[in-house]
Amino acid sequence: MNTPAINALRSLIADDGGTLLDEWLLSLKAAGGAANGRVNENELRTQCRDFLAALQGAFESDAPTDTHTAAYEPVTAILDEMSRSRALQGFSPSETATFVFSLKHPLFARLRRSSKDVEALGDGAWALTEVMDSLGLHVMQVYQTSREQVIKRQQEEISELSTPVVKLWDGIVALPLIGTLDSSRTQIVMENLLQSIVDQEAEIAIIDITGVPTVDTLVAQHLLKTVAAARLMGADCIISGIRPQIAQTMVHLGVELNMVSKASLSDALALALKRTGRMVVPRPIASKS
Amino acid sequence: MDRIPILKLGSALLVTIQVDMHDRLAKALEDDITAKIMTTGAKGVLIDISGLDIVDSFMGRMLDTIASVGRMLDATTVVVGMRPPVAITLVELGLTLVGVKTALNVERGMALIGISVDDFEEVDRHDGG
């Protein structure tokens, strides 16, 4: 990188930060980067001022066009923070990227004014573009990573929430299934159920499918697998909560569940209690004296 | 060659498998159990596989065979203590061991054999009476 271009870069921010900041804020608002007032005006101003100060510092370094040097660390730190918080607040990618790209307009205007000849303008423009694009890419990368983290966390939460195994009685566990059963969920469900059969020394496991919206051949096969695995461990399974429409659909599809099934969870619990040698009887009402 | 010990507990045989099974050992066990059922007149066979981490299709079939042979010789076979990963693997292999009784632990398995032996005696009594 030749010296004139570097000097041009340095002079862009160095002369006066105040007007550049105002121009940038205007350009940012025009491009929608202020996100319709979702970001506090003062906050945005502070953020922009910090960024310009950090950028100026980076331009003073030996290699101002390489954004991977240590001199750019303060700049990327501000961008990381900004990008991450906006990703979590639900900003769109373009709204986030505009933060950096809207600075291009005022900077290029200054560059044009300060360049004496075409060559200087060309060199300066190239150096500036290189820096701004690299920073813009960095913003998008951080944004994407943050979004992926959010999605991953939500996925984990959903899979944890949706497969609880509850203990109903000594030796009786229940697995209330909610939502569609696909292969990966079946795997988790099966592992959870089998592990809790071991932990609770359960003889009977009730699988309640009230919350399963559809039962097709694949779901039925997954259920059968779970039941077969539980049986191999020495526990009996009872299916409960098959809704009338689903029962009809299953019969029409020719899906046969060769296992004990009960209409409701309470029926299943009654059967489970009976099998484990217990019964529920109404308490005799104490006679009033 | 190693042999898996077969213990006699009352009218039942207890087999605890604690080493990884290879095919020849499994075959030897099958022969031993069959012979032992004959000599002791056992009514039940408990096979404890809680120490097994890996069960392959051969081992799965062997369990099935032992149960079938046992049934012919009037002995109920109960497989006890299967671990969750093993159960999942067997199901994925398509081996659901339909003819084999299962129990969570040896205690439950004993109860299962006790009950089923009593049931048989009841049936005999009804037949006789």
CSV table of C-alpha atoms in Angstrom, one decimal:
chain,number,residue,atom,x,y,z
A,1,MET,CA,0.0,0.0,0.0
A,2,ASN,CA,1.5,3.3,-1.0
A,3,THR,CA,2.0,6.2,1.4
A,4,PRO,CA,-0.3,8.7,-0.3
A,5,ALA,CA,-3.3,6.4,0.1
A,6,ILE,CA,-2.5,5.8,3.7
A,7,ASN,CA,-2.1,9.5,4.4
A,8,ALA,CA,-5.4,10.1,2.6
A,9,LEU,CA,-7.1,7.6,4.9
A,10,ARG,CA,-5.6,9.2,8.0
A,11,SER,CA,-6.6,12.7,7.0
A,12,LEU,CA,-10.2,11.6,6.4
A,13,ILE,CA,-11.1,11.1,10.0
A,14,ALA,CA,-8.4,13.1,11.6
A,15,ASP,CA,-9.4,16.6,10.5
A,16,ASP,CA,-12.6,17.0,12.5
A,17,GLY,CA,-14.7,14.3,14.0
A,18,GLY,CA,-17.7,16.4,14.8
A,19,THR,CA,-19.0,17.1,11.3
A,20,LEU,CA,-18.2,13.6,10.1
A,21,LEU,CA,-20.2,12.2,13.0
A,22,ASP,CA,-23.2,14.4,12.1
A,23,GLU,CA,-22.9,13.4,8.4
A,24,TRP,CA,-22.7,9.8,9.3
A,25,LEU,CA,-25.7,9.9,11.6
A,26,LEU,CA,-27.7,11.6,8.8
A,27,SER,CA,-26.7,9.0,6.3
A,28,LEU,CA,-27.4,6.2,8.8
A,29,LYS,CA,-30.9,7.5,9.5
A,30,ALA,CA,-31.5,7.9,5.8
A,31,ALA,CA,-30.5,4.3,5.2
A,32,GLY,CA,-32.7,3.0,8.0
A,33,GLY,CA,-29.8,2.0,10.2
A,34,ALA,CA,-31.4,3.7,13.2
A,35,ALA,CA,-34.2,1.2,12.9
A,36,ASN,CA,-37.1,3.6,13.3
A,37,GLY,CA,-36.2,4.7,16.7
A,38,ARG,CA,-35.6,1.2,18.1
A,39,VAL,CA,-32.1,2.4,19.0
A,40,ASN,CA,-31.8,5.3,21.4
A,41,GLU,CA,-30.6,8.5,19.6
A,42,ASN,CA,-27.9,9.3,22.3
A,43,GLU,CA,-26.9,5.7,22.4
A,44,LEU,CA,-26.4,5.5,18.7
A,45,ARG,CA,-24.4,8.8,18.8
A,46,THR,CA,-22.1,7.4,21.5
A,47,GLN,CA,-21.7,4.2,19.6
A,48,CYS,CA,-20.8,6.1,16.4
A,49,ARG,CA,-18.4,8.4,18.2
A,50,ASP,CA,-16.6,5.5,19.9
A,51,PHE,CA,-16.4,3.7,16.5
A,52,LEU,CA,-14.9,6.8,14.8
A,53,ALA,CA,-12.3,7.2,17.6
A,54,ALA,CA,-11.4,3.6,17.4
A,55,LEU,CA,-11.2,3.7,13.6
A,56,GLN,CA,-9.0,6.8,13.7
A,57,GLY,CA,-6.6,4.9,16.1
A,58,ALA,CA,-6.5,2.0,13.7
A,59,PHE,CA,-5.7,4.3,10.7
A,60,GLU,CA,-2.7,5.6,12.6
A,61,SER,CA,-1.2,2.1,12.7
A,62,ASP,CA,1.5,0.8,10.3
A,63,ALA,CA,-0.9,-1.1,8.1
A,64,PRO,CA,-4.2,0.7,8.2
A,65,THR,CA,-5.8,-1.4,5.4
A,66,ASP,CA,-5.4,-4.8,7.1
A,67,THR,CA,-8.3,-5.2,9.5
A,68,HIS,CA,-6.9,-8.3,11.1
A,69,THR,CA,-4.0,-6.5,12.9
A,70,ALA,CA,-4.0,-5.8,16.6
A,71,ALA,CA,-4.6,-2.1,15.9
A,72,TYR,CA,-8.1,-2.9,14.7
A,73,GLU,CA,-9.0,-4.8,17.9
A,74,PRO,CA,-10.8,-1.9,19.5
A,75,VAL,CA,-12.8,-1.3,16.2
A,76,THR,CA,-13.8,-5.0,15.9
A,77,ALA,CA,-14.7,-5.1,19.6
A,78,ILE,CA,-17.2,-2.3,19.1
A,79,LEU,CA,-18.6,-4.0,16.0
A,80,ASP,CA,-18.9,-7.3,17.8
A,81,GLU,CA,-20.8,-5.7,20.7
A,82,MET,CA,-23.1,-3.8,18.3
A,83,SER,CA,-23.7,-6.7,16.0
A,84,ARG,CA,-24.4,-9.2,18.8
A,85,SER,CA,-26.8,-7.0,20.6
A,86,ARG,CA,-28.7,-6.1,17.4
A,87,ALA,CA,-28.9,-9.8,16.4
A,88,LEU,CA,-30.5,-10.6,19.8
A,89,GLN,CA,-32.9,-7.6,19.5
A,90,GLY,CA,-34.1,-9.0,16.3
A,91,PHE,CA,-32.7,-6.5,13.8
A,92,SER,CA,-32.6,-7.5,10.2
A,93,PRO,CA,-29.2,-8.3,8.6
A,94,SER,CA,-29.3,-5.2,6.4
A,95,GLU,CA,-30.2,-2.9,9.3
A,96,THR,CA,-27.2,-4.2,11.2
A,97,ALA,CA,-24.8,-4.0,8.2
A,98,THR,CA,-26.0,-0.4,7.4
A,99,PHE,CA,-24.2,0.7,10.6
A,100,VAL,CA,-20.8,0.3,8.8
A,101,PHE,CA,-21.9,0.8,5.2
A,102,SER,CA,-23.6,4.2,5.8
A,103,LEU,CA,-20.2,5.5,6.9
A,104,LYS,CA,-19.0,5.0,3.3
A,105,HIS,CA,-21.0,7.9,1.9
A,106,PRO,CA,-19.6,10.7,4.1
A,107,LEU,CA,-16.1,9.2,3.9
A,108,PHE,CA,-16.1,9.0,0.1
A,109,ALA,CA,-17.4,12.6,-0.2
A,110,ARG,CA,-14.5,13.8,2.0
A,111,LEU,CA,-12.1,11.7,0.0
A,112,ARG,CA,-13.2,13.3,-3.2
A,113,ARG,CA,-12.9,16.8,-1.8
A,114,SER,CA,-9.4,16.2,-0.4
A,115,SER,CA,-7.9,14.3,-3.4
A,116,LYS,CA,-5.8,16.5,-5.7
A,117,ASP,CA,-5.7,14.2,-8.7
A,118,VAL,CA,-7.4,11.1,-10.2
A,119,GLU,CA,-4.6,8.8,-9.1
A,120,ALA,CA,-4.8,9.8,-5.5
A,121,LEU,CA,-8.6,9.5,-5.6
A,122,GLY,CA,-8.3,6.0,-7.0
A,123,ASP,CA,-5.7,4.8,-4.5
A,124,GLY,CA,-7.7,6.3,-1.6
A,125,ALA,CA,-11.0,4.9,-2.8
A,126,TRP,CA,-9.4,1.4,-3.1
A,127,ALA,CA,-7.9,1.6,0.4
A,128,LEU,CA,-11.1,2.9,1.9
A,129,THR,CA,-13.3,0.3,0.2
A,130,GLU,CA,-11.0,-2.5,1.3
A,131,VAL,CA,-11.3,-1.4,5.0
A,132,MET,CA,-15.1,-0.8,4.9
A,133,ASP,CA,-15.9,-4.0,3.2
A,134,SER,CA,-13.8,-6.0,5.5
A,135,LEU,CA,-15.5,-4.4,8.5
A,136,GLY,CA,-18.9,-4.9,7.0
A,137,LEU,CA,-18.2,-8.6,6.4
A,138,HIS,CA,-17.0,-8.8,10.0
A,139,VAL,CA,-20.3,-7.3,11.2
A,140,MET,CA,-22.3,-9.9,9.2
A,141,GLN,CA,-20.2,-12.8,10.4
A,142,VAL,CA,-20.8,-11.8,14.1
A,143,TYR,CA,-24.5,-11.2,13.4
A,144,GLN,CA,-24.8,-14.6,11.8
A,145,THR,CA,-23.0,-16.4,14.6
A,146,SER,CA,-25.2,-14.7,17.2
A,147,ARG,CA,-28.3,-15.7,15.4
A,148,GLU,CA,-27.1,-19.3,15.1
A,149,GLN,CA,-26.4,-19.4,18.8
A,150,VAL,CA,-30.0,-18.2,19.4
A,151,ILE,CA,-31.4,-20.9,17.2
A,152,LYS,CA,-29.3,-23.6,18.7
A,153,ARG,CA,-30.2,-22.6,22.2
A,154,GLN,CA,-33.9,-22.6,21.3
A,155,GLN,CA,-33.6,-26.0,19.7
A,156,GLU,CA,-32.0,-27.4,22.8
A,157,GLU,CA,-34.7,-25.8,25.0
A,158,ILE,CA,-37.5,-27.2,22.8
A,159,SER,CA,-36.1,-30.7,22.8
A,160,GLU,CA,-35.6,-30.6,26.6
A,161,LEU,CA,-39.1,-29.2,27.2
A,162,SER,CA,-40.8,-31.6,24.9
A,163,THR,CA,-39.6,-34.9,26.3
A,164,PRO,CA,-40.1,-35.0,30.1
A,165,VAL,CA,-40.5,-38.3,31.8
A,166,VAL,CA,-42.7,-38.0,34.9
A,167,LYS,CA,-43.0,-40.4,37.7
A,168,LEU,CA,-46.7,-41.2,38.5
A,169,TRP,CA,-46.2,-43.7,41.2
A,170,ASP,CA,-43.6,-46.1,42.5
A,171,GLY,CA,-42.6,-48.1,39.4
A,172,ILE,CA,-44.9,-46.2,37.1
A,173,VAL,CA,-43.5,-43.5,34.8
A,174,ALA,CA,-45.3,-41.5,32.1
A,175,LEU,CA,-44.1,-39.9,29.0
A,176,PRO,CA,-46.5,-37.2,27.8
A,177,LEU,CA,-45.6,-36.6,24.1
A,178,ILE,CA,-46.4,-33.2,22.6
A,179,GLY,CA,-45.7,-32.3,19.0
A,180,THR,CA,-44.7,-34.2,16.0
A,181,LEU,CA,-42.5,-37.2,16.4
A,182,ASP,CA,-39.6,-37.3,13.9
A,183,SER,CA,-36.7,-39.7,13.9
A,184,SER,CA,-34.3,-37.5,15.9
A,185,ARG,CA,-36.9,-36.7,18.5
A,186,THR,CA,-37.9,-40.3,18.8
A,187,GLN,CA,-34.2,-41.1,19.6
A,188,ILE,CA,-34.2,-38.6,22.4
A,189,VAL,CA,-37.5,-39.7,23.7
A,190,MET,CA,-36.5,-43.3,23.7
A,191,GLU,CA,-33.2,-42.6,25.5
A,192,ASN,CA,-34.9,-40.5,28.1
A,193,LEU,CA,-37.6,-43.1,28.7
A,194,LEU,CA,-35.2,-46.0,28.9
A,195,GLN,CA,-32.9,-44.1,31.2
A,196,SER,CA,-35.7,-43.2,33.6
A,197,ILE,CA,-37.0,-46.8,33.6
A,198,VAL,CA,-33.6,-47.7,34.9
A,199,ASP,CA,-33.4,-44.8,37.4
A,200,GLN,CA,-36.9,-45.3,38.8
A,201,GLU,CA,-36.9,-49.1,38.5
A,202,ALA,CA,-40.2,-48.7,36.6
A,203,GLU,CA,-42.2,-51.7,35.7
A,204,ILE,CA,-44.7,-49.8,33.6
A,205,ALA,CA,-44.3,-46.9,31.3
A,206,ILE,CA,-47.3,-45.0,30.0
A,207,ILE,CA,-46.8,-43.1,26.7
A,208,ASP,CA,-49.5,-40.5,26.4
A,209,ILE,CA,-49.9,-39.2,22.8
A,210,THR,CA,-52.7,-36.7,23.4
A,211,GLY,CA,-50.4,-33.9,22.2
A,212,VAL,CA,-49.3,-35.7,19.0
A,213,PRO,CA,-51.2,-34.0,16.2
A,214,THR,CA,-50.8,-36.8,13.6
A,215,VAL,CA,-49.9,-40.4,13.7
A,216,ASP,CA,-48.8,-41.7,10.3
A,217,THR,CA,-47.0,-45.0,9.6
A,218,LEU,CA,-43.6,-43.5,10.5
A,219,VAL,CA,-44.7,-42.2,13.9
A,220,ALA,CA,-46.4,-45.5,14.6
A,221,GLN,CA,-43.2,-47.3,13.8
A,222,HIS,CA,-41.3,-45.0,16.1
A,223,LEU,CA,-43.8,-45.8,18.9
A,224,LEU,CA,-43.4,-49.5,18.3
A,225,LYS,CA,-39.7,-49.2,18.5
A,226,THR,CA,-39.9,-47.4,21.8
A,227,VAL,CA,-42.2,-49.9,23.2
A,228,ALA,CA,-40.1,-52.8,22.0
A,229,ALA,CA,-37.0,-51.3,23.6
A,230,ALA,CA,-38.8,-50.7,26.9
A,231,ARG,CA,-40.0,-54.3,26.8
A,232,LEU,CA,-36.4,-55.6,26.3
A,233,MET,CA,-35.5,-53.7,29.4
A,234,GLY,CA,-38.3,-55.5,31.3
A,235,ALA,CA,-40.9,-52.7,31.4
A,236,ASP,CA,-44.4,-52.9,30.0
A,237,CYS,CA,-45.7,-50.0,27.9
A,238,ILE,CA,-49.2,-48.7,27.8
A,239,ILE,CA,-50.2,-46.2,25.1
A,240,SER,CA,-52.9,-43.7,26.0
A,241,GLY,CA,-54.6,-40.6,24.6
A,242,ILE,CA,-55.2,-41.7,21.0
A,243,ARG,CA,-57.8,-39.2,19.8
A,244,PRO,CA,-60.8,-40.6,17.9
A,245,GLN,CA,-59.8,-39.0,14.6
A,246,ILE,CA,-56.3,-40.3,14.9
A,247,ALA,CA,-57.6,-43.8,15.7
A,248,GLN,CA,-59.7,-43.7,12.6
A,249,THR,CA,-56.9,-42.4,10.5
A,250,MET,CA,-54.6,-45.1,11.8
A,251,VAL,CA,-57.1,-47.8,10.9
A,252,HIS,CA,-57.6,-46.4,7.4
A,253,LEU,CA,-53.9,-46.3,6.9
A,254,GLY,CA,-53.7,-49.9,8.1
A,255,VAL,CA,-51.4,-49.0,11.0
A,256,GLU,CA,-51.6,-51.5,13.7
A,257,LEU,CA,-50.3,-50.8,17.1
A,258,ASN,CA,-49.9,-54.2,18.6
A,259,MET,CA,-49.8,-53.0,22.2
A,260,VAL,CA,-52.0,-52.2,25.1
A,261,SER,CA,-53.7,-48.9,24.5
A,262,LYS,CA,-56.2,-47.0,26.6
A,263,ALA,CA,-58.3,-44.0,25.7
A,264,SER,CA,-57.1,-41.7,28.5
A,265,LEU,CA,-54.2,-41.3,30.8
A,266,SER,CA,-56.4,-42.0,33.8
A,267,ASP,CA,-57.5,-45.4,32.4
A,268,ALA,CA,-53.9,-46.2,31.7
A,269,LEU,CA,-52.9,-45.2,35.2
A,270,ALA,CA,-55.7,-47.4,36.6
A,271,LEU,CA,-54.4,-50.4,34.6
A,272,ALA,CA,-50.9,-49.7,35.7
A,273,LEU,CA,-51.9,-49.6,39.3
A,274,LYS,CA,-53.8,-52.8,39.0
A,275,ARG,CA,-50.9,-54.5,37.3
A,276,THR,CA,-48.5,-53.4,40.1
A,277,GLY,CA,-51.0,-54.8,42.7
A,278,ARG,CA,-52.5,-51.6,43.9
A,279,MET,CA,-55.9,-50.1,43.8
A,280,VAL,CA,-57.6,-46.8,44.4
A,281,VAL,CA,-60.7,-46.9,46.5
A,282,PRO,CA,-63.0,-44.1,47.7
A,283,ARG,CA,-62.3,-43.2,51.3
A,284,PRO,CA,-65.3,-44.0,53.5
A,285,ILE,CA,-66.9,-40.8,54.6
A,286,ALA,CA,-66.4,-40.4,58.4
A,287,SER,CA,-69.7,-40.4,60.1
A,288,LYS,CA,-70.4,-37.1,61.9
A,289,SER,CA,-71.1,-37.5,65.5
B,1,MET,CA,-11.5,-71.8,26.8
B,2,ASP,CA,-13.5,-69.5,29.2
B,3,ARG,CA,-16.9,-70.7,30.4
B,4,ILE,CA,-19.7,-68.6,31.8
B,5,PRO,CA,-20.7,-70.0,35.2
B,6,ILE,CA,-24.2,-71.2,35.6
B,7,LEU,CA,-25.5,-71.1,39.2
B,8,LYS,CA,-28.4,-73.1,40.5
B,9,LEU,CA,-30.8,-71.2,42.7
B,10,GLY,CA,-33.7,-73.3,43.9
B,11,SER,CA,-35.5,-74.4,40.8
B,12,ALA,CA,-33.9,-71.7,38.7
B,13,LEU,CA,-30.6,-71.2,36.9
B,14,LEU,CA,-28.8,-67.9,37.2
B,15,VAL,CA,-26.3,-66.9,34.4
B,16,THR,CA,-24.5,-63.7,34.9
B,17,ILE,CA,-22.6,-62.5,31.8
B,18,GLN,CA,-19.9,-60.1,32.8
B,19,VAL,CA,-17.4,-60.5,30.0
B,20,ASP,CA,-17.7,-59.4,26.4
B,21,MET,CA,-19.3,-62.3,24.5
B,22,HIS,CA,-17.7,-63.7,21.4
B,23,ASP,CA,-19.5,-66.0,19.2
B,24,ARG,CA,-17.9,-69.3,20.4
B,25,LEU,CA,-18.5,-68.4,24.0
B,26,ALA,CA,-22.1,-67.7,23.2
B,27,LYS,CA,-22.5,-71.0,21.5
B,28,ALA,CA,-20.8,-72.8,24.4
B,29,LEU,CA,-23.2,-71.0,26.8
B,30,GLU,CA,-26.2,-72.1,24.8
B,31,ASP,CA,-25.0,-75.8,25.0
B,32,ASP,CA,-24.2,-75.5,28.7
B,33,ILE,CA,-27.6,-74.0,29.6
B,34,THR,CA,-29.4,-76.6,27.7
B,35,ALA,CA,-27.5,-79.4,29.4
B,36,LYS,CA,-27.9,-77.8,32.8
B,37,ILE,CA,-31.7,-77.5,32.4
B,38,MET,CA,-31.8,-81.2,31.6
B,39,THR,CA,-29.6,-82.3,34.6
B,40,THR,CA,-31.2,-80.0,37.2
B,41,GLY,CA,-34.8,-80.0,35.9
B,42,ALA,CA,-34.8,-76.2,36.3
B,43,LYS,CA,-38.1,-74.4,35.8
B,44,GLY,CA,-36.5,-71.0,35.0
B,45,VAL,CA,-33.4,-69.5,33.5
B,46,LEU,CA,-32.3,-66.0,34.5
B,47,ILE,CA,-29.8,-64.4,32.1
B,48,ASP,CA,-28.3,-61.3,33.6
B,49,ILE,CA,-26.8,-59.1,30.9
B,50,SER,CA,-26.4,-55.9,33.0
B,51,GLY,CA,-22.6,-56.1,32.5
B,52,LEU,CA,-22.9,-56.2,28.8
B,53,ASP,CA,-22.2,-53.0,26.8
B,54,ILE,CA,-22.3,-54.6,23.4
B,55,VAL,CA,-24.8,-57.1,22.1
B,56,ASP,CA,-24.6,-58.0,18.4
B,57,SER,CA,-27.1,-59.8,16.3
B,58,PHE,CA,-25.6,-63.2,17.0
B,59,MET,CA,-25.9,-62.7,20.7
B,60,GLY,CA,-29.5,-61.5,20.2
B,61,ARG,CA,-30.3,-64.6,18.3
B,62,MET,CA,-28.7,-66.7,20.9
B,63,LEU,CA,-30.9,-65.3,23.6
B,64,ASP,CA,-33.9,-66.0,21.4
B,65,THR,CA,-32.7,-69.6,20.8
B,66,ILE,CA,-32.0,-70.2,24.5
B,67,ALA,CA,-35.5,-69.1,25.3
B,68,SER,CA,-37.0,-71.3,22.6
B,69,VAL,CA,-35.0,-74.3,23.8
B,70,GLY,CA,-35.9,-73.6,27.4
B,71,ARG,CA,-39.5,-73.4,26.5
B,72,MET,CA,-39.3,-76.9,25.0
B,73,LEU,CA,-37.7,-78.2,28.1
B,74,ASP,CA,-40.3,-76.5,30.3
B,75,ALA,CA,-38.1,-73.7,31.6
B,76,THR,CA,-39.0,-70.0,31.4
B,77,THR,CA,-36.2,-67.8,30.3
B,78,VAL,CA,-35.9,-64.3,31.6
B,79,VAL,CA,-33.4,-61.8,30.3
B,80,VAL,CA,-32.7,-59.2,33.0
B,81,GLY,CA,-30.8,-56.0,33.3
B,82,MET,CA,-30.5,-55.0,29.7
B,83,ARG,CA,-29.0,-51.5,29.4
B,84,PRO,CA,-30.8,-48.7,27.4
B,85,PRO,CA,-28.2,-48.5,24.6
B,86,VAL,CA,-28.3,-52.3,24.2
B,87,ALA,CA,-32.1,-52.2,24.0
B,88,ILE,CA,-32.0,-49.5,21.4
B,89,THR,CA,-29.4,-51.3,19.3
B,90,LEU,CA,-31.4,-54.6,19.4
B,91,VAL,CA,-34.6,-52.8,18.3
B,92,GLU,CA,-32.7,-51.1,15.5
B,93,LEU,CA,-31.4,-54.5,14.4
B,94,GLY,CA,-34.9,-55.7,14.3
B,95,LEU,CA,-34.4,-58.2,17.1
B,96,THR,CA,-37.3,-57.6,19.5
B,97,LEU,CA,-36.9,-61.0,21.2
B,98,VAL,CA,-40.6,-61.6,21.1
B,99,GLY,CA,-40.4,-65.0,22.7
B,100,VAL,CA,-38.2,-63.9,25.6
B,101,LYS,CA,-39.4,-62.6,28.9
B,102,THR,CA,-37.6,-59.6,30.3
B,103,ALA,CA,-37.2,-58.0,33.7
B,104,LEU,CA,-35.5,-54.9,35.0
B,105,ASN,CA,-33.3,-56.7,37.5
B,106,VAL,CA,-32.6,-60.1,38.9
B,107,GLU,CA,-35.0,-59.7,41.8
B,108,ARG,CA,-37.9,-58.9,39.4
B,109,GLY,CA,-36.8,-61.7,37.2
B,110,MET,CA,-36.9,-64.2,40.1
B,111,ALA,CA,-40.4,-63.0,40.9
B,112,LEU,CA,-41.4,-63.4,37.3
B,113,ILE,CA,-40.2,-67.0,37.3
B,114,GLY,CA,-41.8,-67.8,40.7
B,115,ILE,CA,-45.1,-66.5,39.4
B,116,SER,CA,-45.0,-68.3,36.2
B,117,VAL,CA,-43.9,-71.6,37.8
B,118,ASP,CA,-46.9,-71.3,40.2
B,119,ASP,CA,-49.1,-70.6,37.2
B,120,PHE,CA,-48.0,-73.8,35.6
B,121,GLU,CA,-48.7,-75.8,38.7
B,122,GLU,CA,-52.1,-74.3,38.9
B,123,VAL,CA,-52.8,-75.3,35.3
B,124,ASP,CA,-51.5,-78.8,36.1
B,125,ARG,CA,-53.8,-79.1,39.1
B,126,HIS,CA,-56.8,-78.0,37.1
B,127,ASP,CA,-55.8,-80.5,34.4
B,128,GLY,CA,-55.5,-83.2,37.0
B,129,GLY,CA,-58.7,-82.3,38.8
